C-alpha cells in the first residue's frame, strides 16, 4: 500500500526566503506526482505535475523535482511572499491504481511579512 | 473552461438526515473522482468514474454512501443517515482521458463542506 509523507508538517519563514518542502513515498512504481496548494476552507489548486520519466518541472518561482528510485520529491519556492501562505500537498498516482491519487498530509506554510 | 463546480458549498444537517452533493466536471473530462478530507489531513480517495461506469470504490465508502454518474457528465454523492463522523470536506475532481498528449493531471473543485450536528 502506497504511503506518502510530507515533512515538515508546518513551516514559518520570513518573506523573501527560499524554502524546500519534502515529500516521500514508499512505492516507487508511480505514474506521476502532483503538487497542490490549498487555502483554508478551499479546494485544491494544481501547481506542478511531474511524470515518472521526468526529473523536474518549473513554473515561475516554483520548482519540483522527482527522484523516483529513492521515493522522494521536493518543492522549491524561491523568494517567498506572504501570498504563498497555504497548505501544500503532494500526491502520487500509481502505475496500476486506475487514476486514484494518494495524498500526504500536507505542509502548512506561513510566510511572514 | 469554468472549472469543476460543486454544490452546495456548505451543508449543515442533523444526525440521521440524508444529504446529496453534486459535482459538474470540466466538459469533456471523462474521469471523475470523489475524495473526502478531514481537518488537518490530506484528501482520501472515495470513488472514481470513467464516463458513467464506477470503476473503483474505497473501503471508506460504506453502504450509507452512494455515488452516481448517470449520463457520464455530472455526478452526485449521497450520504444516508448521516453521522457526526461524516463531517468533512467532500472534494470532486476530474481529468481528461489518458493519451499521449495528456499528463493525467487532476483538477479539483472548491469542495462541499458537510457539518453534521
mmCIF file of C-alpha atoms in Angstrom:
data_model
loop_
_atom_site.group_PDB
_atom_site.id
_atom_site.type_symbol
_atom_site.label_atom_id
_atom_site.label_comp_id
_atom_site.label_asym_id
_atom_site.label_seq_id
_atom_site.Cartn_x
_atom_site.Cartn_y
_atom_site.Cartn_z
ATOM 1 C CA UNK A 1 0.000 0.000 0.000
ATOM 2 C CA UNK A 2 1.369 3.394 -1.002
ATOM 3 C CA UNK A 3 2.127 5.813 1.832
ATOM 4 C CA UNK A 4 3.036 9.455 1.305
ATOM 5 C CA UNK A 5 4.783 11.527 3.956
ATOM 6 C CA UNK A 6 5.399 15.251 3.957
ATOM 7 C CA UNK A 7 7.995 16.968 6.088
ATOM 8 C CA UNK A 8 7.805 19.386 7.803
ATOM 9 C CA UNK A 9 4.165 19.455 8.876
ATOM 10 C CA UNK A 10 4.384 23.214 9.363
ATOM 11 C CA UNK A 11 6.877 25.862 8.382
ATOM 12 C CA UNK A 12 7.101 29.565 9.174
ATOM 13 C CA UNK A 13 9.578 31.752 7.303
ATOM 14 C CA UNK A 14 10.221 35.467 6.770
ATOM 15 C CA UNK A 15 9.295 36.995 3.447
ATOM 16 C CA UNK A 16 11.956 36.655 0.752
ATOM 17 C CA UNK A 17 13.386 33.377 1.983
ATOM 18 C CA UNK A 18 13.894 30.413 -0.343
ATOM 19 C CA UNK A 19 12.412 27.207 1.013
ATOM 20 C CA UNK A 20 12.080 23.496 0.318
ATOM 21 C CA UNK A 21 9.142 21.243 1.068
ATOM 22 C CA UNK A 22 9.718 17.500 1.134
ATOM 23 C CA UNK A 23 7.562 14.590 0.051
ATOM 24 C CA UNK A 24 8.436 10.905 0.262
ATOM 25 C CA UNK A 25 6.551 7.837 -0.926
ATOM 26 C CA UNK A 26 7.014 4.160 -0.181
ATOM 27 C CA UNK A 27 6.177 2.543 -3.539
ATOM 28 C CA UNK A 28 8.322 3.827 -6.392
ATOM 29 C CA UNK A 29 6.066 2.366 -9.117
ATOM 30 C CA UNK A 30 4.350 5.684 -9.724
ATOM 31 C CA UNK A 31 2.788 7.100 -12.873
ATOM 32 C CA UNK A 32 3.143 10.737 -11.828
ATOM 33 C CA UNK A 33 3.407 13.042 -8.840
ATOM 34 C CA UNK A 34 1.393 16.220 -8.415
ATOM 35 C CA UNK A 35 1.888 19.172 -6.063
ATOM 36 C CA UNK A 36 -1.179 21.120 -4.947
ATOM 37 C CA UNK A 37 -1.837 24.260 -2.983
ATOM 38 C CA UNK A 38 -4.829 24.555 -0.636
ATOM 39 C CA UNK A 39 -6.004 27.760 1.006
ATOM 40 C CA UNK A 40 -8.080 27.457 4.218
ATOM 41 C CA UNK A 41 -11.569 26.137 3.525
ATOM 42 C CA UNK A 42 -10.917 25.930 -0.218
ATOM 43 C CA UNK A 43 -10.337 23.261 -2.814
ATOM 44 C CA UNK A 44 -7.010 22.188 -4.283
ATOM 45 C CA UNK A 45 -5.134 24.130 -6.919
ATOM 46 C CA UNK A 46 -2.707 22.155 -9.049
ATOM 47 C CA UNK A 47 0.792 23.654 -9.049
ATOM 48 C CA UNK A 48 3.046 21.202 -10.846
ATOM 49 C CA UNK A 49 2.829 17.673 -12.207
ATOM 50 C CA UNK A 50 5.900 15.524 -12.824
ATOM 51 C CA UNK A 51 5.650 12.403 -14.945
ATOM 52 C CA UNK A 52 7.543 9.355 -13.712
ATOM 53 C CA UNK A 53 10.047 9.743 -16.556
ATOM 54 C CA UNK A 54 10.816 13.365 -15.661
ATOM 55 C CA UNK A 55 13.233 14.767 -13.110
ATOM 56 C CA UNK A 56 11.783 18.224 -12.555
ATOM 57 C CA UNK A 57 9.184 20.783 -13.539
ATOM 58 C CA UNK A 58 9.254 24.549 -13.148
ATOM 59 C CA UNK A 59 6.559 27.187 -13.026
ATOM 60 C CA UNK A 60 7.529 30.726 -12.116
ATOM 61 C CA UNK A 61 9.075 30.719 -8.640
ATOM 62 C CA UNK A 62 8.231 27.051 -8.125
ATOM 63 C CA UNK A 63 10.423 24.092 -8.987
ATOM 64 C CA UNK A 64 9.510 20.499 -8.259
ATOM 65 C CA UNK A 65 11.967 17.631 -8.515
ATOM 66 C CA UNK A 66 11.401 13.892 -8.535
ATOM 67 C CA UNK A 67 13.759 11.068 -7.606
ATOM 68 C CA UNK A 68 11.562 8.087 -8.320
ATOM 69 C CA UNK A 69 14.071 5.408 -7.320
ATOM 70 C CA UNK A 70 14.530 6.868 -3.839
ATOM 71 C CA UNK A 71 10.855 7.760 -3.465
ATOM 72 C CA UNK A 72 11.339 11.487 -2.973
ATOM 73 C CA UNK A 73 10.124 14.774 -4.357
ATOM 74 C CA UNK A 74 10.857 18.332 -3.327
ATOM 75 C CA UNK A 75 9.027 21.568 -3.978
ATOM 76 C CA UNK A 76 11.326 24.568 -4.039
ATOM 77 C CA UNK A 77 9.791 28.018 -3.598
ATOM 78 C CA UNK A 78 12.048 30.933 -4.413
ATOM 79 C CA UNK A 79 11.756 34.390 -2.871
ATOM 80 C CA UNK A 80 8.716 33.503 -0.768
ATOM 81 C CA UNK A 81 5.879 36.016 -0.391
ATOM 82 C CA UNK A 82 3.056 36.333 2.164
ATOM 83 C CA UNK A 83 0.649 35.278 -0.593
ATOM 84 C CA UNK A 84 2.394 31.898 -0.683
ATOM 85 C CA UNK A 85 0.964 31.106 2.758
ATOM 86 C CA UNK A 86 -1.156 27.980 2.339
ATOM 87 C CA UNK A 87 -1.032 24.210 2.798
ATOM 88 C CA UNK A 88 0.986 22.378 0.171
ATOM 89 C CA UNK A 89 0.035 18.800 -0.640
ATOM 90 C CA UNK A 90 1.828 16.233 -2.709
ATOM 91 C CA UNK A 91 0.037 13.285 -4.255
ATOM 92 C CA UNK A 92 1.166 10.270 -6.237
ATOM 93 C CA UNK A 93 -0.648 8.242 -8.842
ATOM 94 C CA UNK A 94 0.344 4.603 -9.130
ATOM 95 C CA UNK A 95 1.015 2.886 -12.411
ATOM 96 C CA UNK A 96 -1.794 0.459 -11.706
ATOM 97 C CA UNK A 97 -4.210 2.382 -9.465
ATOM 98 C CA UNK A 98 -6.632 3.360 -12.185
ATOM 99 C CA UNK A 99 -6.036 7.034 -11.573
ATOM 100 C CA UNK A 100 -6.599 7.454 -7.852
ATOM 101 C CA UNK A 101 -4.170 9.743 -6.039
ATOM 102 C CA UNK A 102 -2.610 9.033 -2.664
ATOM 103 C CA UNK A 103 -2.005 12.241 -0.728
ATOM 104 C CA UNK A 104 0.366 13.265 2.002
ATOM 105 C CA UNK A 105 -0.945 15.204 4.980
ATOM 106 C CA UNK A 106 0.486 18.456 3.718
ATOM 107 C CA UNK A 107 2.891 21.137 4.856
ATOM 108 C CA UNK A 108 1.288 24.275 6.282
ATOM 109 C CA UNK A 109 3.406 27.222 5.158
ATOM 110 C CA UNK A 110 3.287 30.687 6.710
ATOM 111 C CA UNK A 111 5.321 33.480 5.130
ATOM 112 C CA UNK A 112 5.627 36.441 7.470
ATOM 113 C CA UNK A 113 5.869 39.997 6.080
ATOM 114 C CA UNK B 1 -13.487 26.487 -19.137
ATOM 115 C CA UNK B 2 -15.472 27.041 -15.972
ATOM 116 C CA UNK B 3 -13.579 24.520 -13.879
ATOM 117 C CA UNK B 4 -15.023 21.817 -11.648
ATOM 118 C CA UNK B 5 -18.187 23.044 -9.942
ATOM 119 C CA UNK B 6 -19.541 21.653 -6.663
ATOM 120 C CA UNK B 7 -22.837 22.342 -4.916
ATOM 121 C CA UNK B 8 -23.737 23.134 -2.261
ATOM 122 C CA UNK B 9 -20.551 24.657 -0.902
ATOM 123 C CA UNK B 10 -21.692 24.233 2.678
ATOM 124 C CA UNK B 11 -24.283 21.939 4.235
ATOM 125 C CA UNK B 12 -25.268 21.748 7.885
ATOM 126 C CA UNK B 13 -27.532 18.879 8.801
ATOM 127 C CA UNK B 14 -28.738 16.946 11.798
ATOM 128 C CA UNK B 15 -27.578 13.434 12.506
ATOM 129 C CA UNK B 16 -29.698 10.879 10.708
ATOM 130 C CA UNK B 17 -30.648 13.093 7.764
ATOM 131 C CA UNK B 18 -29.708 12.366 4.156
ATOM 132 C CA UNK B 19 -27.570 14.769 2.127
ATOM 133 C CA UNK B 20 -26.634 14.930 -1.540
ATOM 134 C CA UNK B 21 -23.738 16.723 -3.179
ATOM 135 C CA UNK B 22 -23.402 17.465 -6.865
ATOM 136 C CA UNK B 23 -20.286 17.777 -8.989
ATOM 137 C CA UNK B 24 -20.081 19.153 -12.518
ATOM 138 C CA UNK B 25 -16.713 18.276 -14.047
ATOM 139 C CA UNK B 26 -14.818 20.179 -16.688
ATOM 140 C CA UNK B 27 -16.507 19.497 -20.000
ATOM 141 C CA UNK B 28 -15.034 16.618 -21.984
ATOM 142 C CA UNK B 29 -13.329 15.214 -18.897
ATOM 143 C CA UNK B 30 -14.431 11.601 -18.856
ATOM 144 C CA UNK B 31 -12.916 10.802 -15.454
ATOM 145 C CA UNK B 32 -14.468 11.967 -12.208
ATOM 146 C CA UNK B 33 -13.309 11.365 -8.650
ATOM 147 C CA UNK B 34 -14.665 11.928 -5.154
ATOM 148 C CA UNK B 35 -12.363 12.481 -2.185
ATOM 149 C CA UNK B 36 -13.014 13.232 1.471
ATOM 150 C CA UNK B 37 -10.827 15.496 3.573
ATOM 151 C CA UNK B 38 -10.986 15.957 7.327
ATOM 152 C CA UNK B 39 -9.320 18.813 9.157
ATOM 153 C CA UNK B 40 -5.532 18.670 9.081
ATOM 154 C CA UNK B 41 -5.425 15.622 6.831
ATOM 155 C CA UNK B 42 -4.785 15.054 3.160
ATOM 156 C CA UNK B 43 -7.713 14.057 0.942
ATOM 157 C CA UNK B 44 -8.689 10.378 0.917
ATOM 158 C CA UNK B 45 -9.985 8.640 -2.194
ATOM 159 C CA UNK B 46 -13.628 7.582 -2.148
ATOM 160 C CA UNK B 47 -14.593 6.582 -5.674
ATOM 161 C CA UNK B 48 -13.792 7.003 -9.362
ATOM 162 C CA UNK B 49 -15.898 7.060 -12.539
ATOM 163 C CA UNK B 50 -14.835 6.697 -16.120
ATOM 164 C CA UNK B 51 -17.752 8.009 -18.127
ATOM 165 C CA UNK B 52 -20.823 6.552 -16.393
ATOM 166 C CA UNK B 53 -19.052 3.474 -15.050
ATOM 167 C CA UNK B 54 -17.984 3.430 -11.408
ATOM 168 C CA UNK B 55 -14.645 1.649 -11.664
ATOM 169 C CA UNK B 56 -13.223 1.948 -8.150
ATOM 170 C CA UNK B 57 -14.654 2.296 -4.674
ATOM 171 C CA UNK B 58 -12.673 2.758 -1.496
ATOM 172 C CA UNK B 59 -13.412 0.758 1.617
ATOM 173 C CA UNK B 60 -14.130 4.178 3.157
ATOM 174 C CA UNK B 61 -17.320 4.239 1.106
ATOM 175 C CA UNK B 62 -19.676 2.488 3.489
ATOM 176 C CA UNK B 63 -23.128 1.275 2.464
ATOM 177 C CA UNK B 64 -24.552 4.627 3.596
ATOM 178 C CA UNK B 65 -22.676 6.304 0.749
ATOM 179 C CA UNK B 66 -23.681 6.084 -2.874
ATOM 180 C CA UNK B 67 -22.303 7.877 -5.906
ATOM 181 C CA UNK B 68 -23.744 8.052 -9.379
ATOM 182 C CA UNK B 69 -22.846 9.496 -12.723
ATOM 183 C CA UNK B 70 -25.847 8.500 -14.807
ATOM 184 C CA UNK B 71 -25.031 10.178 -18.107
ATOM 185 C CA UNK B 72 -21.302 10.388 -17.800
ATOM 186 C CA UNK B 73 -21.436 14.116 -17.087
ATOM 187 C CA UNK B 74 -22.326 15.401 -13.602
ATOM 188 C CA UNK B 75 -22.109 13.196 -10.535
ATOM 189 C CA UNK B 76 -23.919 13.031 -7.217
ATOM 190 C CA UNK B 77 -22.686 11.740 -3.875
ATOM 191 C CA UNK B 78 -25.424 10.848 -1.402
ATOM 192 C CA UNK B 79 -24.891 10.118 2.264
ATOM 193 C CA UNK B 80 -27.786 8.451 4.034
ATOM 194 C CA UNK B 81 -28.420 8.539 7.793
ATOM 195 C CA UNK B 82 -25.566 10.951 8.373
ATOM 196 C CA UNK B 83 -23.333 10.548 11.413
ATOM 197 C CA UNK B 84 -21.122 13.126 13.106
ATOM 198 C CA UNK B 85 -18.088 11.287 11.747
ATOM 199 C CA UNK B 86 -19.223 12.168 8.241
ATOM 200 C CA UNK B 87 -18.377 15.828 8.879
ATOM 201 C CA UNK B 88 -15.690 16.647 6.336
ATOM 202 C CA UNK B 89 -14.946 18.426 3.085
ATOM 203 C CA UNK B 90 -16.071 16.399 0.083
ATOM 204 C CA UNK B 91 -13.919 17.157 -2.931
ATOM 205 C CA UNK B 92 -14.630 16.348 -6.553
ATOM 206 C CA UNK B 93 -12.004 16.222 -9.277
ATOM 207 C CA UNK B 94 -11.979 15.491 -12.983
ATOM 208 C CA UNK B 95 -9.394 14.625 -15.585
ATOM 209 C CA UNK B 96 -9.368 14.077 -19.331
ATOM 210 C CA UNK B 97 -8.750 10.649 -20.884
ATOM 211 C CA UNK B 98 -5.182 9.372 -20.743
ATOM 212 C CA UNK B 99 -3.462 9.914 -24.041
ATOM 213 C CA UNK B 100 -0.080 10.541 -25.472
ATOM 214 C CA UNK B 101 -0.697 14.268 -25.074
ATOM 215 C CA UNK B 102 -2.363 14.216 -21.693
ATOM 216 C CA UNK B 103 -0.427 14.367 -18.457
ATOM 217 C CA UNK B 104 -3.114 12.774 -16.295
ATOM 218 C CA UNK B 105 -3.468 15.915 -14.209
ATOM 219 C CA UNK B 106 -6.446 16.112 -11.837
ATOM 220 C CA UNK B 107 -8.428 19.324 -11.452
ATOM 221 C CA UNK B 108 -10.312 19.834 -8.212
ATOM 222 C CA UNK B 109 -13.416 21.789 -7.343
ATOM 223 C CA UNK B 110 -13.838 24.062 -4.320
ATOM 224 C CA UNK B 111 -15.382 21.272 -2.277
ATOM 225 C CA UNK B 112 -18.588 20.818 -0.327
ATOM 226 C CA UNK B 113 -18.208 21.147 3.426
ATOM 227 C CA UNK B 114 -20.549 18.986 5.484
ATOM 228 C CA UNK B 115 -21.240 19.594 9.164
ATOM 229 C CA UNK B 116 -23.351 17.002 10.951
ATOM 230 C CA UNK B 117 -24.755 18.205 14.271
#
